PDB file of C-alpha atoms in Angstrom:
ATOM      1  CA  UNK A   1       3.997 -49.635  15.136  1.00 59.00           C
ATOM      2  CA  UNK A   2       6.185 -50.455  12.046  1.00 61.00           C
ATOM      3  CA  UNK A   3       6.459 -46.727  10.795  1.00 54.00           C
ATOM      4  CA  UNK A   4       8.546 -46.702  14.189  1.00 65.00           C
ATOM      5  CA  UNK A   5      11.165 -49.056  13.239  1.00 66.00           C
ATOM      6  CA  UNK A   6      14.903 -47.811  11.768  1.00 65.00           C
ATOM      7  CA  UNK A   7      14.709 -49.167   8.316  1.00 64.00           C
ATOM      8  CA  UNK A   8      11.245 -47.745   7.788  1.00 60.00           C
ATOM      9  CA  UNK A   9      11.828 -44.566   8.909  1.00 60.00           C
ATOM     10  CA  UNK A  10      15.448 -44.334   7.395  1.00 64.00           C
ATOM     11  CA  UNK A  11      13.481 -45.183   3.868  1.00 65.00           C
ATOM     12  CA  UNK A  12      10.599 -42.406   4.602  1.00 66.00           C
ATOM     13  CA  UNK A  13      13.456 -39.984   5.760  1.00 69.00           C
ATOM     14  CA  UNK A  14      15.198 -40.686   1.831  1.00 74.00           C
ATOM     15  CA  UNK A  15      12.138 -40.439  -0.273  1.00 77.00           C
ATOM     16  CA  UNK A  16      11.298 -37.138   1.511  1.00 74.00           C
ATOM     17  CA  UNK A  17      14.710 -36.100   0.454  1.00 77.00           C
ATOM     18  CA  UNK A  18      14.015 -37.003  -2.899  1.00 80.00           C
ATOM     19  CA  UNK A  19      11.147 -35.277  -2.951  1.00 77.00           C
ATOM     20  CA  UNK A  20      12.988 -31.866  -1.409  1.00 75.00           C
ATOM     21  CA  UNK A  21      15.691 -32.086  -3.878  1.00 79.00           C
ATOM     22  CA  UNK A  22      13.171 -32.471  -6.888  1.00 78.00           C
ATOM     23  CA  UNK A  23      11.123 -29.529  -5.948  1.00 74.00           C
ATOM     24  CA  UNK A  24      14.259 -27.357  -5.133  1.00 73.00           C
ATOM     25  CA  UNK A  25      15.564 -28.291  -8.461  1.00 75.00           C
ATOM     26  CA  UNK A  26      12.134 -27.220 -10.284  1.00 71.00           C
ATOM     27  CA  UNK A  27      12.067 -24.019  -8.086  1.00 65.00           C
ATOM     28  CA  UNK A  28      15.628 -23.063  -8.833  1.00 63.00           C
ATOM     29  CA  UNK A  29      15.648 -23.668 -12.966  1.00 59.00           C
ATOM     30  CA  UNK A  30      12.405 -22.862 -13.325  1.00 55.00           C
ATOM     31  CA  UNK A  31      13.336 -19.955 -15.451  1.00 51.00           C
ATOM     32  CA  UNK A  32      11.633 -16.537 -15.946  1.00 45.00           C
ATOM     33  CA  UNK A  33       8.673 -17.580 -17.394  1.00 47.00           C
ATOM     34  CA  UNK A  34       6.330 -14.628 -16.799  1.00 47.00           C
ATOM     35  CA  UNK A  35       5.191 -13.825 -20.383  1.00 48.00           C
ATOM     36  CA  UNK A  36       6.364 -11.821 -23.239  1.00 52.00           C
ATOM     37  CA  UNK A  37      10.105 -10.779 -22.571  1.00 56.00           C
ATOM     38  CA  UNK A  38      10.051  -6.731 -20.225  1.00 67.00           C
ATOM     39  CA  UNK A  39      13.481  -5.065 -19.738  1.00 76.00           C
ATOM     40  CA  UNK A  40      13.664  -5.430 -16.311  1.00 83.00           C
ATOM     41  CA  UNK A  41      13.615  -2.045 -14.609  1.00 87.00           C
ATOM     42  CA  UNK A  42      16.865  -2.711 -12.490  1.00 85.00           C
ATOM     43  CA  UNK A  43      19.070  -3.143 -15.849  1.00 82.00           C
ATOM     44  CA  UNK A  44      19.992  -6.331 -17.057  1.00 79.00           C
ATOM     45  CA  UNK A  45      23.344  -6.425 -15.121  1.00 82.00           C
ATOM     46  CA  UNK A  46      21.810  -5.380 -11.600  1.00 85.00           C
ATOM     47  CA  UNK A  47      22.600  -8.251  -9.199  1.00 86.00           C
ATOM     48  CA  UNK A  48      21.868  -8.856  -5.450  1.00 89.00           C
ATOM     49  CA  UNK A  49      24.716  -8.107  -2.817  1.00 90.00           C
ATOM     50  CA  UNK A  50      27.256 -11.301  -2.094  1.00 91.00           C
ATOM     51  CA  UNK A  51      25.984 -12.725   1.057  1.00 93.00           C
ATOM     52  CA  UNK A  52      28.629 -12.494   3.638  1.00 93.00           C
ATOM     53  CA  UNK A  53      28.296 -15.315   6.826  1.00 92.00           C
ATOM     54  CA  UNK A  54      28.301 -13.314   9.969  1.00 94.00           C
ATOM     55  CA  UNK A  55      27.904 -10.050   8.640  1.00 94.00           C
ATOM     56  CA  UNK A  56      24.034 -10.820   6.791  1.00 93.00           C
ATOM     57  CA  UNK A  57      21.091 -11.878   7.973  1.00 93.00           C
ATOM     58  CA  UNK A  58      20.250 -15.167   6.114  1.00 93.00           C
ATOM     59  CA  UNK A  59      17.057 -14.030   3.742  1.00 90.00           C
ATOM     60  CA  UNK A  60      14.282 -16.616   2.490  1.00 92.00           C
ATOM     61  CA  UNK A  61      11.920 -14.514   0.155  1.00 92.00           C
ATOM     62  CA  UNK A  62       8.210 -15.381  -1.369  1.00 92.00           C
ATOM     63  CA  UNK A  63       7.628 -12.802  -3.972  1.00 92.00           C
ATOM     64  CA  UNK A  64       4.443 -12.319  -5.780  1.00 94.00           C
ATOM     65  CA  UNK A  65       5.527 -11.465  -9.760  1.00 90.00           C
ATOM     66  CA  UNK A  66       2.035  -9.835 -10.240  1.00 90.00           C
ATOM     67  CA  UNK A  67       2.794  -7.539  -7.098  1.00 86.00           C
ATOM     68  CA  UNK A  68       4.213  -3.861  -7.098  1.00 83.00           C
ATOM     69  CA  UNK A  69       3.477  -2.812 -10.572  1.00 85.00           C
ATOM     70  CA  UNK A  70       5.390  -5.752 -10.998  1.00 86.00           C
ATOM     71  CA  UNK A  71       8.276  -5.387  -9.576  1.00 89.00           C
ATOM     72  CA  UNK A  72       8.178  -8.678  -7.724  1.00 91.00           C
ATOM     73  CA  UNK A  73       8.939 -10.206 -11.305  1.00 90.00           C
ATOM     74  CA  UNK A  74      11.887  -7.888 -11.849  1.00 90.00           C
ATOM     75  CA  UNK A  75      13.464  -9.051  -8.222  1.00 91.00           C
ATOM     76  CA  UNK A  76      12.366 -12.812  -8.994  1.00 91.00           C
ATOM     77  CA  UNK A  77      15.033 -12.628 -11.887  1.00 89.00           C
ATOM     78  CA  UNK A  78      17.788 -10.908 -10.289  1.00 90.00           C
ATOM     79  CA  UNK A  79      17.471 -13.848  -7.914  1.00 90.00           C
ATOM     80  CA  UNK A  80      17.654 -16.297 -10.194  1.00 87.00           C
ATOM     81  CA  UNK A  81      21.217 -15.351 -11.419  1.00 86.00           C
ATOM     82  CA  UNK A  82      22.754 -14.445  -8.092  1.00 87.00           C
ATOM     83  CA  UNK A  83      24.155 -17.647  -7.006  1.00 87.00           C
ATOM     84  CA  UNK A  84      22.919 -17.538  -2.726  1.00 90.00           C
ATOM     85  CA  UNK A  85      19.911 -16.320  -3.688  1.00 91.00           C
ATOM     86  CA  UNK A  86      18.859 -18.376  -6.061  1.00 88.00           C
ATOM     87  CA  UNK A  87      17.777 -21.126  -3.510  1.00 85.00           C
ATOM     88  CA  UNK A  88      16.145 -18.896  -1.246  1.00 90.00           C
ATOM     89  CA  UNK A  89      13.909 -16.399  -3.012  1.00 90.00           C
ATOM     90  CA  UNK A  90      10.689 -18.286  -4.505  1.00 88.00           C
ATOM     91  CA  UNK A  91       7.871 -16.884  -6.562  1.00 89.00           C
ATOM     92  CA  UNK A  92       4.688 -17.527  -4.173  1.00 89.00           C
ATOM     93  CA  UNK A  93       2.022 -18.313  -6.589  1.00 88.00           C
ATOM     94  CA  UNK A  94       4.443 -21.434  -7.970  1.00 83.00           C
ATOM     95  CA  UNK A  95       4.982 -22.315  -4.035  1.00 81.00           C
ATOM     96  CA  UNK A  96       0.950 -22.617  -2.883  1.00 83.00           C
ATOM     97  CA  UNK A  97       0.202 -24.128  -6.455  1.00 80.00           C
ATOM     98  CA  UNK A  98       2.494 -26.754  -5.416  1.00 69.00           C
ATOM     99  CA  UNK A  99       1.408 -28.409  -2.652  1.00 68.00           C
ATOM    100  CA  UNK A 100       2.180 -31.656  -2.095  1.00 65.00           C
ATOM    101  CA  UNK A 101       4.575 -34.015  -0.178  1.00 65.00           C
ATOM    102  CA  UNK A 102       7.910 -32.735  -0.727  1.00 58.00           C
ATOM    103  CA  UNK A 103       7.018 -29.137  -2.296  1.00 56.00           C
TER     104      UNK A 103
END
C-alpha cells in the first residue's frame, strides 16, 4: 500500500494544499464580474459588520447573484471588500461550476 507511506502522503497532503490555495485565491479576486456595472442598492460605502472572535458566530455564505431580484449580487460585493468576509462568502454558481480536486 504505497499511498500509505509518510513521504507519499506528506506529497498528496502539499499538492492538495496547492490546489486549496489556488482556488481560494481565484474565489477571493475574482472580482465583480456580473455584467454591465448596477449601483448596488446598499450604497457604495455599505460594508459588513467587523467580525468580533467570541462575540460572532463564524459565517461561511454561498450566494446565488441571480437570486432575490438580485440582491445576492449586491451582498457578493460588499463581501468582497470587507476583509473577514471576503474568504468566506462565495458566489454558488462559480463554486458547483468548479468542481474538481482542490475547488
Amino acid at each position: 500500500r504505497p499511498w500509505r507511506q509518510p513521504e507519499v502522503v506528506r506529497g498528496r497532503s502539499t499538492d492538495f494544499g496547492t490546489l486549496l490555495q489556488q482556488t481560494r485565491e481565484k474565489m477571493t479576486h475574482q472580482g465583480a464580474t456580473f455584467g454591465d456595472y448596477i449601483a448596488n442598492r446598499y450604497g457604495s460605502n455599505a460594508r459588513l459588520p467587523q467580525f468580533v472572535r467570541g462575540e460572532h458566530v463564524p459565517t461561511l455564505a454561498l450566494i446565488n447573484p441571480h437570486s432575490g431580484a438580485r440582491a445576492g449580487r449586491d451582498i457578493l460585493e460588499i463581501a468582497r471588500v470587507t476583509p473577514y468576509y471576503q474568504d468566506r462568502f462565495f458566489n454558488i454558481v462559480d463554486v458547483v461550476r468548479d468542481m474538481y480536486r482542490g475547488g
